[in-house]
């Protein structure tokens, strides 16, 4: 069972906006910045959002992140077929002294 | 551009030791700001952080409680790489293993390509 909680699945049609949630506790999301990763089949996770809401160079501005208290969310606007992937949230946990992850959300573009 | 290149066997027998190496280019294993992690992923356990090594005037390690008694992560400054050893493996250790860098602000920003390790006789 993952330390951070995400919905197992999400879906949307091309052009729509979808959001994926991530909830944790005071020792992880409540105390540290939150990152989002995109994982395509048979590839390593790729950093999508860092420091709650920052995009690395090359990540489209259709992707945005936010955090409030012990929860965070990833929003994808203008959904495209290439966005179909698994999305994971991750942060440091001060109690466990290690990186913790969500269970992942499989995004389907209908 | 930082790149991490993993190497090691894809099949290990139960009770033996799993050994993987992660070669670093574009950064240094002795960096005073980076840490070097091992993470695994399996359908049953999802993404699971195993541990890390880092240099801050001396070498430090952090290990996950779930594997603390069986794991060793070592830096190799002569080859600019770091390694994972996991002892007494069982089929439950079957997973894709990743190495990853973490740096301030960006956190786990760069990952190796992944190595599927199967524990089977």
Short mmCIF file of N, CA, C and O in Angstrom, two decimals, chain A:
data_model
loop_
_atom_site.label_atom_id
_atom_site.label_comp_id
_atom_site.label_asym_id
_atom_site.label_seq_id
_atom_site.Cartn_x
_atom_site.Cartn_y
_atom_site.Cartn_z
N UNK A 1 0.84 -1.21 0.00
CA UNK A 1 0.00 0.00 0.00
C UNK A 1 0.87 1.25 0.00
O UNK A 1 1.78 1.39 0.81
N UNK A 2 0.63 2.15 -0.95
CA UNK A 2 1.46 3.33 -1.08
C UNK A 2 1.18 4.35 0.02
O UNK A 2 0.06 4.43 0.53
N UNK A 3 2.21 5.13 0.37
CA UNK A 3 2.07 6.14 1.42
C UNK A 3 1.18 7.29 0.95
O UNK A 3 0.38 7.82 1.72
N UNK A 4 1.32 7.68 -0.31
CA UNK A 4 0.48 8.72 -0.88
C UNK A 4 -0.68 8.09 -1.64
O UNK A 4 -0.50 7.05 -2.28
N UNK A 5 -1.85 8.73 -1.56
CA UNK A 5 -3.05 8.14 -2.14
C UNK A 5 -3.46 8.86 -3.41
O UNK A 5 -3.67 10.09 -3.40
N UNK A 6 -3.58 8.11 -4.49
CA UNK A 6 -4.06 8.63 -5.76
C UNK A 6 -5.22 7.77 -6.24
O UNK A 6 -5.28 6.58 -5.94
N UNK A 7 -6.10 8.33 -7.07
CA UNK A 7 -7.13 7.49 -7.69
C UNK A 7 -6.45 6.57 -8.70
O UNK A 7 -5.50 6.98 -9.36
N UNK A 8 -6.89 5.32 -8.80
CA UNK A 8 -6.23 4.39 -9.72
C UNK A 8 -6.40 4.74 -11.19
O UNK A 8 -5.56 4.38 -12.01
N UNK A 9 -7.48 5.44 -11.52
CA UNK A 9 -7.71 5.74 -12.92
C UNK A 9 -8.37 7.10 -13.10
O UNK A 9 -9.00 7.63 -12.17
N UNK A 10 -8.19 7.66 -14.28
CA UNK A 10 -8.83 8.90 -14.70
C UNK A 10 -8.99 8.84 -16.21
O UNK A 10 -8.25 8.11 -16.89
N UNK A 11 -9.94 9.60 -16.72
CA UNK A 11 -10.12 9.59 -18.18
C UNK A 11 -10.70 10.91 -18.64
O UNK A 11 -11.27 11.68 -17.86
N UNK A 12 -10.55 11.15 -19.93
CA UNK A 12 -11.10 12.34 -20.53
C UNK A 12 -11.03 12.24 -22.04
O UNK A 12 -10.33 11.37 -22.58
N UNK A 13 -11.73 13.12 -22.70
CA UNK A 13 -11.71 13.15 -24.16
C UNK A 13 -10.73 14.21 -24.62
O UNK A 13 -10.39 15.14 -23.84
N UNK A 14 -10.25 14.12 -25.84
CA UNK A 14 -9.31 15.13 -26.34
C UNK A 14 -9.85 16.55 -26.18
O UNK A 14 -11.02 16.81 -26.47
N UNK A 15 -8.99 17.42 -25.67
CA UNK A 15 -9.37 18.81 -25.46
C UNK A 15 -9.90 19.11 -24.07
O UNK A 15 -9.93 20.26 -23.65
N UNK A 16 -10.31 18.06 -23.36
CA UNK A 16 -10.85 18.25 -22.01
C UNK A 16 -9.75 18.57 -21.01
O UNK A 16 -8.55 18.43 -21.29
N UNK A 17 -10.20 18.96 -19.80
CA UNK A 17 -9.29 19.17 -18.67
C UNK A 17 -9.55 18.09 -17.64
O UNK A 17 -10.70 17.80 -17.30
N UNK A 18 -8.47 17.46 -17.18
CA UNK A 18 -8.61 16.44 -16.15
C UNK A 18 -7.70 16.80 -14.98
O UNK A 18 -6.67 17.46 -15.17
N UNK A 19 -8.10 16.36 -13.81
CA UNK A 19 -7.26 16.57 -12.64
C UNK A 19 -7.04 15.23 -11.93
O UNK A 19 -7.91 14.35 -11.94
N UNK A 20 -5.87 15.08 -11.35
CA UNK A 20 -5.50 13.90 -10.59
C UNK A 20 -5.07 14.35 -9.21
O UNK A 20 -4.25 15.26 -9.08
N UNK A 21 -5.63 13.74 -8.20
CA UNK A 21 -5.35 14.14 -6.82
C UNK A 21 -4.30 13.25 -6.18
O UNK A 21 -4.06 12.11 -6.61
N UNK A 22 -3.71 13.78 -5.13
CA UNK A 22 -2.69 13.06 -4.37
C UNK A 22 -2.81 13.52 -2.92
O UNK A 22 -2.71 14.72 -2.65
N UNK A 23 -3.05 12.59 -2.01
CA UNK A 23 -3.18 13.00 -0.62
C UNK A 23 -2.16 12.27 0.25
O UNK A 23 -1.81 11.12 -0.01
N UNK A 24 -1.73 12.96 1.27
CA UNK A 24 -0.73 12.40 2.17
C UNK A 24 -0.96 12.84 3.58
O UNK A 24 -2.09 12.89 4.05
N UNK A 25 0.14 13.18 4.26
CA UNK A 25 0.04 13.55 5.67
C UNK A 25 1.01 14.69 6.00
O UNK A 25 1.73 15.17 5.14
N UNK A 26 1.00 15.07 7.28
CA UNK A 26 1.84 16.19 7.69
C UNK A 26 3.33 15.90 7.58
O UNK A 26 4.14 16.81 7.48
N UNK A 27 3.70 14.62 7.60
CA UNK A 27 5.13 14.28 7.55
C UNK A 27 5.67 14.23 6.12
O UNK A 27 6.88 14.18 5.92
N UNK A 28 4.77 14.23 5.14
CA UNK A 28 5.26 14.19 3.76
C UNK A 28 4.78 15.42 2.97
O UNK A 28 5.48 16.44 2.95
N UNK A 29 3.59 15.36 2.41
CA UNK A 29 3.13 16.50 1.61
C UNK A 29 3.03 17.77 2.47
O UNK A 29 3.33 18.88 2.01
N UNK A 30 2.63 17.61 3.71
CA UNK A 30 2.46 18.77 4.58
C UNK A 30 3.75 19.48 4.93
O UNK A 30 3.72 20.62 5.39
N UNK A 31 4.89 18.81 4.72
CA UNK A 31 6.17 19.37 5.13
C UNK A 31 7.15 19.59 3.98
O UNK A 31 8.18 20.25 4.18
N UNK A 32 6.86 19.05 2.82
CA UNK A 32 7.82 19.08 1.72
C UNK A 32 7.13 19.36 0.40
O UNK A 32 5.92 19.22 0.27
N UNK A 33 7.94 19.75 -0.58
CA UNK A 33 7.38 20.00 -1.90
C UNK A 33 7.03 18.69 -2.59
O UNK A 33 7.56 17.63 -2.27
N UNK A 34 6.13 18.79 -3.54
CA UNK A 34 5.53 17.64 -4.18
C UNK A 34 5.91 17.62 -5.66
O UNK A 34 5.93 18.68 -6.31
N UNK A 35 6.21 16.45 -6.17
CA UNK A 35 6.56 16.30 -7.58
C UNK A 35 5.61 15.34 -8.27
O UNK A 35 5.04 14.45 -7.63
N UNK A 36 5.47 15.54 -9.56
CA UNK A 36 4.66 14.65 -10.38
C UNK A 36 5.53 14.05 -11.48
O UNK A 36 6.37 14.73 -12.05
N UNK A 37 5.27 12.79 -11.77
CA UNK A 37 6.00 12.07 -12.81
C UNK A 37 5.02 11.46 -13.79
O UNK A 37 3.94 11.00 -13.42
N UNK A 38 5.45 11.43 -15.05
CA UNK A 38 4.70 10.76 -16.10
C UNK A 38 5.49 9.53 -16.51
O UNK A 38 6.70 9.60 -16.74
N UNK A 39 4.80 8.39 -16.58
CA UNK A 39 5.49 7.17 -17.00
C UNK A 39 4.76 6.54 -18.17
O UNK A 39 3.60 6.11 -18.03
N UNK A 40 5.43 6.50 -19.29
CA UNK A 40 4.91 5.80 -20.47
C UNK A 40 5.29 4.33 -20.37
O UNK A 40 6.23 3.98 -19.64
N UNK A 41 4.59 3.45 -21.07
CA UNK A 41 4.89 2.01 -20.97
C UNK A 41 6.36 1.70 -21.24
O UNK A 41 6.97 2.23 -22.18
N UNK A 42 6.90 0.87 -20.37
CA UNK A 42 8.27 0.36 -20.52
C UNK A 42 9.34 1.46 -20.53
O UNK A 42 10.40 1.31 -21.13
N UNK A 43 9.04 2.57 -19.86
CA UNK A 43 10.04 3.62 -19.71
C UNK A 43 10.13 4.05 -18.25
O UNK A 43 9.23 3.76 -17.46
N UNK A 44 11.19 4.75 -17.92
CA UNK A 44 11.35 5.26 -16.57
C UNK A 44 10.43 6.45 -16.34
O UNK A 44 10.05 7.15 -17.29
N UNK A 45 10.06 6.69 -15.10
CA UNK A 45 9.29 7.91 -14.80
C UNK A 45 10.04 9.15 -15.25
O UNK A 45 11.27 9.22 -15.13
N UNK A 46 9.29 10.12 -15.74
CA UNK A 46 9.86 11.38 -16.22
C UNK A 46 9.30 12.52 -15.37
O UNK A 46 8.08 12.59 -15.15
N UNK A 47 10.18 13.38 -14.88
CA UNK A 47 9.74 14.50 -14.04
C UNK A 47 8.85 15.44 -14.84
O UNK A 47 9.26 15.97 -15.88
N UNK A 48 7.65 15.68 -14.31
CA UNK A 48 6.67 16.49 -15.01
C UNK A 48 6.46 17.84 -14.30
O UNK A 48 6.34 18.87 -14.94
N UNK A 49 6.37 17.78 -12.99
CA UNK A 49 6.19 18.96 -12.15
C UNK A 49 7.11 18.80 -10.94
O UNK A 49 7.12 17.74 -10.33
N UNK A 50 7.84 19.85 -10.59
CA UNK A 50 8.64 19.83 -9.36
C UNK A 50 8.27 21.04 -8.50
O UNK A 50 7.65 22.00 -8.99
N UNK A 51 8.65 20.97 -7.23
CA UNK A 51 8.34 22.06 -6.30
C UNK A 51 6.87 22.48 -6.37
O UNK A 51 6.57 23.67 -6.43
N UNK A 52 6.00 21.52 -6.38
CA UNK A 52 4.54 21.71 -6.34
C UNK A 52 3.94 22.16 -7.67
O UNK A 52 2.87 21.69 -8.06
N UNK A 53 4.58 23.14 -8.32
CA UNK A 53 3.92 23.76 -9.47
C UNK A 53 4.88 24.24 -10.56
O UNK A 53 4.48 25.05 -11.41
N UNK A 54 6.11 23.76 -10.55
CA UNK A 54 7.10 24.20 -11.53
C UNK A 54 7.27 23.15 -12.62
O UNK A 54 7.33 21.96 -12.34
N UNK A 55 7.37 23.62 -13.85
CA UNK A 55 7.56 22.70 -14.98
C UNK A 55 9.01 22.73 -15.45
O UNK A 55 9.56 23.80 -15.72
N UNK A 56 9.62 21.55 -15.59
CA UNK A 56 10.96 21.53 -16.21
C UNK A 56 10.87 22.00 -17.65
O UNK A 56 9.81 21.96 -18.28
N UNK A 57 12.00 22.45 -18.15
CA UNK A 57 12.07 22.86 -19.55
C UNK A 57 11.58 21.72 -20.44
O UNK A 57 11.95 20.57 -20.27
N UNK A 58 10.72 22.07 -21.41
CA UNK A 58 10.22 21.08 -22.35
C UNK A 58 8.87 20.50 -22.01
O UNK A 58 8.24 19.85 -22.85
N UNK A 59 8.41 20.70 -20.78
CA UNK A 59 7.08 20.21 -20.40
C UNK A 59 6.04 21.26 -20.80
O UNK A 59 6.16 22.42 -20.41
N UNK A 60 5.05 20.85 -21.57
CA UNK A 60 4.05 21.84 -22.05
C UNK A 60 3.31 22.50 -20.89
O UNK A 60 3.10 21.89 -19.83
N UNK A 61 2.88 23.75 -21.12
CA UNK A 61 2.17 24.47 -20.05
C UNK A 61 0.74 23.97 -19.88
O UNK A 61 -0.02 24.50 -19.07
N UNK A 62 0.36 22.93 -20.62
CA UNK A 62 -0.93 22.27 -20.38
C UNK A 62 -0.93 21.53 -19.04
O UNK A 62 -2.00 21.22 -18.51
N UNK A 63 0.28 21.26 -18.54
CA UNK A 63 0.43 20.55 -17.27
C UNK A 63 0.66 21.57 -16.17
O UNK A 63 1.53 22.44 -16.28
N UNK A 64 -0.11 21.46 -15.09
CA UNK A 64 0.07 22.36 -13.96
C UNK A 64 -0.15 21.61 -12.67
O UNK A 64 -0.88 20.61 -12.62
N UNK A 65 0.51 22.08 -11.61
CA UNK A 65 0.38 21.44 -10.31
C UNK A 65 0.05 22.44 -9.24
O UNK A 65 0.35 23.63 -9.36
N UNK A 66 -0.58 21.93 -8.18
CA UNK A 66 -0.89 22.77 -7.04
C UNK A 66 -0.83 21.92 -5.78
O UNK A 66 -0.91 20.69 -5.84
N UNK A 67 -0.66 22.60 -4.65
CA UNK A 67 -0.61 21.91 -3.35
C UNK A 67 -1.28 22.77 -2.31
O UNK A 67 -1.14 24.01 -2.30
N UNK A 68 -2.02 22.11 -1.44
CA UNK A 68 -2.64 22.80 -0.31
C UNK A 68 -2.66 21.85 0.87
O UNK A 68 -3.27 20.77 0.81
N UNK A 69 -1.98 22.24 1.94
CA UNK A 69 -1.94 21.39 3.13
C UNK A 69 -1.29 20.05 2.84
O UNK A 69 -0.13 19.99 2.46
N UNK A 70 -2.05 18.99 3.03
CA UNK A 70 -1.52 17.64 2.84
C UNK A 70 -2.05 17.00 1.57
O UNK A 70 -2.02 15.77 1.41
N UNK A 71 -2.52 17.83 0.64
CA UNK A 71 -3.01 17.32 -0.64
C UNK A 71 -2.43 18.11 -1.80
O UNK A 71 -2.03 19.27 -1.63
N UNK A 72 -2.41 17.47 -2.94
CA UNK A 72 -1.91 18.13 -4.15
C UNK A 72 -2.71 17.63 -5.33
O UNK A 72 -3.42 16.61 -5.25
N UNK A 73 -2.60 18.35 -6.43
CA UNK A 73 -3.27 17.89 -7.63
C UNK A 73 -2.50 18.27 -8.88
O UNK A 73 -1.76 19.26 -8.90
N UNK A 74 -2.67 17.45 -9.88
CA UNK A 74 -2.10 17.68 -11.20
C UNK A 74 -3.26 17.94 -12.15
O UNK A 74 -4.23 17.17 -12.16
N UNK A 75 -3.16 19.00 -12.92
CA UNK A 75 -4.18 19.30 -13.91
C UNK A 75 -3.58 19.23 -15.31
O UNK A 75 -2.45 19.70 -15.52
N UNK A 76 -4.31 18.62 -16.19
CA UNK A 76 -3.90 18.55 -17.59
C UNK A 76 -5.02 19.15 -18.42
O UNK A 76 -6.15 18.64 -18.41
N UNK A 77 -4.73 20.25 -19.09
CA UNK A 77 -5.75 20.89 -19.92
C UNK A 77 -5.46 20.59 -21.39
O UNK A 77 -4.35 20.20 -21.76
N UNK A 78 -6.49 20.75 -22.23
CA UNK A 78 -6.30 20.47 -23.64
C UNK A 78 -5.77 19.06 -23.86
O UNK A 78 -4.80 18.85 -24.58
N UNK A 79 -6.42 18.09 -23.25
CA UNK A 79 -5.96 16.69 -23.25
C UNK A 79 -5.64 16.20 -24.67
O UNK A 79 -6.39 16.46 -25.62
N UNK A 80 -4.52 15.51 -24.79
CA UNK A 80 -4.11 14.94 -26.06
C UNK A 80 -3.89 13.45 -25.91
O UNK A 80 -3.61 12.95 -24.81
N UNK A 81 -3.97 12.73 -27.02
CA UNK A 81 -3.82 11.27 -26.97
C UNK A 81 -2.47 10.86 -26.40
O UNK A 81 -2.34 9.84 -25.73
N UNK A 82 -1.45 11.68 -26.65
CA UNK A 82 -0.10 11.36 -26.16
C UNK A 82 0.03 11.51 -24.65
O UNK A 82 1.05 11.14 -24.08
N UNK A 83 -1.00 12.07 -23.99
CA UNK A 83 -0.97 12.20 -22.53
C UNK A 83 -1.37 10.91 -21.85
O UNK A 83 -1.30 10.81 -20.61
N UNK A 84 -1.81 9.93 -22.62
CA UNK A 84 -2.21 8.65 -22.03
C UNK A 84 -0.97 7.98 -21.44
O UNK A 84 -0.02 7.64 -22.15
N UNK A 85 -0.99 7.81 -20.12
CA UNK A 85 0.18 7.35 -19.38
C UNK A 85 -0.22 7.12 -17.93
O UNK A 85 -1.36 7.37 -17.54
N UNK A 86 0.74 6.65 -17.14
CA UNK A 86 0.57 6.58 -15.69
C UNK A 86 1.22 7.80 -15.06
O UNK A 86 2.31 8.21 -15.47
N UNK A 87 0.56 8.37 -14.06
CA UNK A 87 1.05 9.57 -13.39
C UNK A 87 1.23 9.27 -11.90
O UNK A 87 0.35 8.67 -11.27
N UNK A 88 2.38 9.67 -11.36
CA UNK A 88 2.71 9.40 -9.97
C UNK A 88 3.07 10.70 -9.25
O UNK A 88 3.76 11.56 -9.81
N UNK A 89 2.63 10.81 -8.01
CA UNK A 89 3.10 11.90 -7.16
C UNK A 89 4.18 11.35 -6.23
O UNK A 89 4.21 10.14 -5.94
N UNK A 90 5.06 12.22 -5.78
CA UNK A 90 6.17 11.79 -4.93
C UNK A 90 6.65 12.96 -4.08
O UNK A 90 6.62 14.12 -4.51
N UNK A 91 7.12 12.64 -2.88
CA UNK A 91 7.70 13.65 -2.01
C UNK A 91 8.57 12.96 -0.97
O UNK A 91 8.59 11.73 -0.87
N UNK A 92 9.27 13.74 -0.18
CA UNK A 92 10.08 13.21 0.91
C UNK A 92 9.21 13.07 2.15
O UNK A 92 8.34 13.91 2.41
N UNK A 93 9.45 12.02 2.91
CA UNK A 93 8.73 11.84 4.17
C UNK A 93 9.70 12.00 5.33
O UNK A 93 10.67 11.24 5.44
N UNK A 94 9.43 12.98 6.20
CA UNK A 94 10.34 13.28 7.31
C UNK A 94 10.30 12.20 8.39
O UNK A 94 11.28 12.04 9.13
N UNK A 95 9.21 11.47 8.50
CA UNK A 95 9.12 10.42 9.52
C UNK A 95 9.78 9.13 9.04
O UNK A 95 10.51 8.47 9.78
N UNK A 96 9.49 8.77 7.81
CA UNK A 96 10.06 7.55 7.24
C UNK A 96 11.51 7.74 6.79
O UNK A 96 12.24 6.77 6.58
N UNK A 97 11.91 9.00 6.64
CA UNK A 97 13.25 9.35 6.15
C UNK A 97 13.50 8.65 4.81
O UNK A 97 14.37 7.79 4.66
N UNK A 98 12.68 9.02 3.86
CA UNK A 98 12.83 8.44 2.53
C UNK A 98 11.81 9.04 1.57
O UNK A 98 10.90 9.76 1.99
N UNK A 99 12.01 8.75 0.30
CA UNK A 99 11.06 9.20 -0.72
C UNK A 99 9.83 8.30 -0.69
O UNK A 99 9.94 7.09 -0.54
N UNK A 100 8.65 8.90 -0.83
CA UNK A 100 7.41 8.14 -0.87
C UNK A 100 6.65 8.51 -2.13
O UNK A 100 6.77 9.62 -2.64
N UNK A 101 5.88 7.53 -2.61
CA UNK A 101 5.18 7.69 -3.88
C UNK A 101 3.70 7.38 -3.74
O UNK A 101 3.28 6.67 -2.82
N UNK A 102 2.92 7.91 -4.67
CA UNK A 102 1.54 7.49 -4.80
C UNK A 102 1.48 6.19 -5.58
O UNK A 102 2.46 5.78 -6.21
N UNK A 103 0.31 5.56 -5.55
CA UNK A 103 0.14 4.30 -6.24
C UNK A 103 0.01 4.42 -7.76
O UNK A 103 0.01 3.42 -8.46
N UNK A 104 -0.11 5.66 -8.22
CA UNK A 104 -0.20 5.88 -9.65
C UNK A 104 -1.63 5.99 -10.14
O UNK A 104 -2.54 5.34 -9.61
N UNK A 105 -1.83 6.85 -11.14
CA UNK A 105 -3.13 7.02 -11.79
C UNK A 105 -2.96 6.78 -13.27
O UNK A 105 -2.14 7.44 -13.91
N UNK A 106 -3.72 5.83 -13.77
CA UNK A 106 -3.67 5.53 -15.21
C UNK A 106 -4.64 6.43 -15.93
O UNK A 106 -5.85 6.37 -15.70
N UNK A 107 -4.12 7.30 -16.76
CA UNK A 107 -4.95 8.24 -17.51
C UNK A 107 -5.25 7.68 -18.89
O UNK A 107 -4.33 7.33 -19.65
N UNK A 108 -6.53 7.59 -19.19
CA UNK A 108 -6.99 7.11 -20.49
C UNK A 108 -7.60 8.27 -21.25
O UNK A 108 -8.45 9.00 -20.72
N UNK A 109 -7.17 8.45 -22.49
CA UNK A 109 -7.76 9.46 -23.36
C UNK A 109 -8.75 8.75 -24.28
O UNK A 109 -8.36 7.94 -25.12
N UNK A 110 -10.02 9.05 -24.08
CA UNK A 110 -11.09 8.31 -24.76
C UNK A 110 -11.23 8.71 -26.23
O UNK A 110 -10.89 9.84 -26.59
#
